[in-house]
XYZ file of C-alpha atoms in Angstrom:
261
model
C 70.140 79.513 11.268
C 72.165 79.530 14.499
C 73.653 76.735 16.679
C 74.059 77.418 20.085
C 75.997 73.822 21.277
C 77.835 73.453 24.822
C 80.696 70.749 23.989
C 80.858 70.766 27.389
C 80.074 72.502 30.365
C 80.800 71.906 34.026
C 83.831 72.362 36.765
C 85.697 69.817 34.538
C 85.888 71.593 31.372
C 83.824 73.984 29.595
C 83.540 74.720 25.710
C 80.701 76.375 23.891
C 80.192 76.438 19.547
C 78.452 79.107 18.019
C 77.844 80.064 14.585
C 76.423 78.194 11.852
C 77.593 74.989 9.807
C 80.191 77.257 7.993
C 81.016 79.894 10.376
C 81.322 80.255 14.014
C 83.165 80.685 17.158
C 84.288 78.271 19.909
C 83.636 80.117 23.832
C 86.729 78.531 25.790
C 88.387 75.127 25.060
C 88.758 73.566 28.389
C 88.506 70.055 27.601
C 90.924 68.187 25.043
C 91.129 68.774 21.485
C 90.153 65.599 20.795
C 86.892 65.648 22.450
C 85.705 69.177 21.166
C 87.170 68.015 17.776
C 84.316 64.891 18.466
C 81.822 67.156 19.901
C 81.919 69.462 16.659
C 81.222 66.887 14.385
C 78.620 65.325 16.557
C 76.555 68.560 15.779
C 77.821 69.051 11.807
C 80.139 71.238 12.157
C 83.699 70.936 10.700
C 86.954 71.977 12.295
C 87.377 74.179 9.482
C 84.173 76.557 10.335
C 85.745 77.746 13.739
C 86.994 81.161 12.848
C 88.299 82.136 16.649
C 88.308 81.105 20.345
C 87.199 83.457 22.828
C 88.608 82.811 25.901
C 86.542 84.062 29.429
C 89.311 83.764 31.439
C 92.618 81.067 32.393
C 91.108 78.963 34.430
C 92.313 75.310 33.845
C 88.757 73.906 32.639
C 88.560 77.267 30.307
C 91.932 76.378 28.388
C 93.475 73.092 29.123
C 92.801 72.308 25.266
C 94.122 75.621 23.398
C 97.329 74.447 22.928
C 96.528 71.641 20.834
C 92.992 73.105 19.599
C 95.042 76.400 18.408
C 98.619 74.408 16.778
C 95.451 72.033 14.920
C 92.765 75.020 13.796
C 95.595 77.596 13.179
C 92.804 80.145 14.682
C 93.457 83.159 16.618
C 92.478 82.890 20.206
C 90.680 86.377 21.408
C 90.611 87.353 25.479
C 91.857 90.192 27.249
C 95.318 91.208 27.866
C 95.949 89.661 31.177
C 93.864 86.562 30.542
C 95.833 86.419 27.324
C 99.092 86.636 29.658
C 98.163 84.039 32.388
C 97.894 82.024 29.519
C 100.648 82.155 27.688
C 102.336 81.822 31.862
C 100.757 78.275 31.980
C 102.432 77.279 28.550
C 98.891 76.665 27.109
C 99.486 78.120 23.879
C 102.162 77.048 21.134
C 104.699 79.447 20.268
C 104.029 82.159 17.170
C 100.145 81.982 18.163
C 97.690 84.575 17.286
C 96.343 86.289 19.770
C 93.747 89.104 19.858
C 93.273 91.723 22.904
C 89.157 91.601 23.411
C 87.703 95.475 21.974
C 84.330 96.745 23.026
C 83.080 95.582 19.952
C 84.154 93.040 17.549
C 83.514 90.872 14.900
C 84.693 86.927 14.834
C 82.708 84.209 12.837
C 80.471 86.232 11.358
C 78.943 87.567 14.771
C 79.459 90.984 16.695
C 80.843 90.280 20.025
C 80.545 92.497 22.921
C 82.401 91.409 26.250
C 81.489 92.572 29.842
C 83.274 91.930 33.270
C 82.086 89.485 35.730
C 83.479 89.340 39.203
C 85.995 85.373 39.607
C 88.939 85.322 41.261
C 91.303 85.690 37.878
C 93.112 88.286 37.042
C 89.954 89.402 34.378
C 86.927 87.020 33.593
C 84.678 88.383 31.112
C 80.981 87.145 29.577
C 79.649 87.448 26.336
C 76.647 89.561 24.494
C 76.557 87.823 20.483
C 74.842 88.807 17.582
C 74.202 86.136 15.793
C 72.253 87.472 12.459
C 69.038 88.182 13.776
C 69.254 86.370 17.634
C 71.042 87.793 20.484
C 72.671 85.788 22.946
C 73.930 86.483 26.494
C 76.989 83.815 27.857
C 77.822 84.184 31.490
C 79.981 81.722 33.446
C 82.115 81.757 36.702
C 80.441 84.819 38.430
C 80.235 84.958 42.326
C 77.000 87.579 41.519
C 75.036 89.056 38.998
C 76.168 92.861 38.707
C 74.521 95.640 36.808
C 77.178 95.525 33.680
C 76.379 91.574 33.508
C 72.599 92.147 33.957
C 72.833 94.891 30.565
C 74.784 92.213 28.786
C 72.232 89.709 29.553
C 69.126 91.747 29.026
C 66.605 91.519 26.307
C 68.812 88.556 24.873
C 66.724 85.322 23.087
C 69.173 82.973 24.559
C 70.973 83.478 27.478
C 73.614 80.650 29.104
C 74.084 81.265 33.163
C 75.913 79.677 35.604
C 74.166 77.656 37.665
C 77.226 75.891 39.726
C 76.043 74.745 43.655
C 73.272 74.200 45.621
C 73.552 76.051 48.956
C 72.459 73.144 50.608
C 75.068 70.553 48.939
C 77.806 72.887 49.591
C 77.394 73.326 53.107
C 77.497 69.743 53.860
C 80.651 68.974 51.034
C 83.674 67.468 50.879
C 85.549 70.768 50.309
C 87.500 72.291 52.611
C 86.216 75.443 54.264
C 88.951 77.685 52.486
C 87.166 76.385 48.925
C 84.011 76.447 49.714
C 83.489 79.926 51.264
C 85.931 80.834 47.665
C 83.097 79.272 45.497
C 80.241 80.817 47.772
C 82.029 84.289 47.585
C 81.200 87.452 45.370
C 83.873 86.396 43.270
C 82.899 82.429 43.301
C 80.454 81.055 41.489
C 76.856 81.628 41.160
C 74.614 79.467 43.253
C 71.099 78.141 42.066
C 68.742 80.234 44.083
C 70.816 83.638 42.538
C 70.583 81.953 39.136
C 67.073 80.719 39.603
C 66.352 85.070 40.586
C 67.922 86.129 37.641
C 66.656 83.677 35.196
C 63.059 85.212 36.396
C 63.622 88.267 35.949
C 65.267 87.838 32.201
C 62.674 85.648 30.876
C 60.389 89.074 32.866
C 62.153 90.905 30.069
C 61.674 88.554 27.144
C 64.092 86.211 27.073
C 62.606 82.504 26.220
C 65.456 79.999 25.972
C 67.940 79.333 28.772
C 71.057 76.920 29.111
C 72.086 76.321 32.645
C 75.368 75.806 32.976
C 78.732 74.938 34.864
C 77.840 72.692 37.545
C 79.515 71.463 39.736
C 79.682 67.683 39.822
C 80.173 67.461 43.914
C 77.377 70.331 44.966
C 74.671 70.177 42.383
C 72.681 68.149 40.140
C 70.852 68.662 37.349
C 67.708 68.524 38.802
C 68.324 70.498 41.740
C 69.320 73.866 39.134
C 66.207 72.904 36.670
C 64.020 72.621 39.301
C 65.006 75.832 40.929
C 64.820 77.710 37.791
C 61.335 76.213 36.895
C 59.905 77.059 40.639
C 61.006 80.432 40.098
C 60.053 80.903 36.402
C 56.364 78.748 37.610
C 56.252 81.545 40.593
C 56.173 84.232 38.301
C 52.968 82.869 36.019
C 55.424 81.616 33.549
C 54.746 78.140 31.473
C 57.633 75.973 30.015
C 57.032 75.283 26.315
C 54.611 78.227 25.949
C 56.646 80.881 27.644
C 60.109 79.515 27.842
C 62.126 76.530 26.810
C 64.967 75.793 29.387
C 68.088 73.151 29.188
C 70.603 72.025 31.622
C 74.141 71.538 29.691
C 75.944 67.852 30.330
C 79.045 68.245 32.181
C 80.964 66.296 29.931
C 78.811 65.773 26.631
C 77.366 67.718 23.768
C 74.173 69.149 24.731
C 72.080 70.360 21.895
C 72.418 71.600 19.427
C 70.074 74.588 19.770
C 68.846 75.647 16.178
C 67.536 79.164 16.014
């Protein structure tokens, strides 16, 4: 059985376990040890099971843990070569650390892991396509759109976690400065909940029946504003939660889950 558990998940930090009680992977460490230390043994897990971290790119609330996460699990931490150097720039890793440059294909916790590009403003941001066993699952944060490479590494998957950061509407009228919010609003932003809600439709279209929204931001969404938009979209297309899907929004800063499958 697989457990598909955000630690966290939002424009504050961001952490992902997957695997099973023995064996699994961690998908960024951007909040503190100590709290994805809690957050694995809220869900059964022990330290000791985490075989890797993959990192999706060096953004603050993607690492801010790995120092202390890596110098405590004594795991190697897996992203490609410049993420892996803007990284070791911020002083977010301990000295002597392992580090692994990201293949085509790989295998970490017990799970093949195939990683494809998605358009941020970092130097490289990547997403995930697992194989977990028998399940396939699709991880996509901090993309400003949904491109063709992201849509194959999504596609067909059982589980798929999106980003589902801002509301159009919420942003328009925010805090931010203009500068920041035509950044998150950009191709290489964030995704926004009507994009999300599109492409969440057209992957449960193609037989995908559980989704995790996730990264929201705190200022320009809610979690009813990106459920609801999914749902209207997914309802739009004939679809019926609990019968055709089963769709969760991830807390921002608590362990949502776990998904067993």
């Amino acid at each position: 059985m697989t457990i598909f558990a955000p630690l966290c998940s939002g424009s504050s930090g961001n952490c992902t376990y997957i695997g099973t009680r023995t064996e699994g992977i961690l998908v960024d460490a951007g909040a503190t040890a100590k709290s994805i230390l809690t957050g694995l043994s809220q869900i059964g897990v022990e330290a000791g099971a985490v075989r890797a971290i993959l990192v999706t790119h060096d953004h603050n609330d993607h690492i801010k843990g790995l120092r202390v996460l890596t110098k405590r699990l004594r795991v190697p931490v897996c992203s490609t070569v410049e993420t892996l150097e803007g990284i070791l720039d911020t002083k977010n890793l301990e000295p002597g650390a392992e580090l692994l440059e990201l293949s085509s294909q790989m295998e970490l916790g017990g799970m093949e892991i195939r990683p494809f590009d998605t358009p941020h403003d970092t130097a490289h941001s990547v997403g995930f396509r697992i194989q977990a066993g028998e399940r396939t699952i699709g991880y996509a944060t901090d993309l400003g759109q949904v491109t063709p490479e992201i849509w194959q590494g999504l596609r067909g998957a059982d589980l798929v976690l999106i980003e589902s950061n801002y509301e159009p509407r919420l942003l328009d009228i925010s805090p931010y400065p203009y500068y920041l919010r035509r950044r998150i609003s950009s191709n290489h932003g964030h995704l926004g909940n009507p994009e999300c809600s599109d492409t969440v439709r057209r992957l449960a279209q193609e037989g995908t029946g559980r989704f995790v929204l996730a990264h929201l931001s705190r200022e320009n969404n809610t979690p009813e504003l990106a459920g609801g938009a999914a749902r209207a979209a997914l309802l739009e297309a004939g679809m019926e939660e609990g019968r055709d899907y089963l769709l969760t929004v991830a807390n921002r800063l608590t362990v949502t889950g776990p998904i067993l499958f």
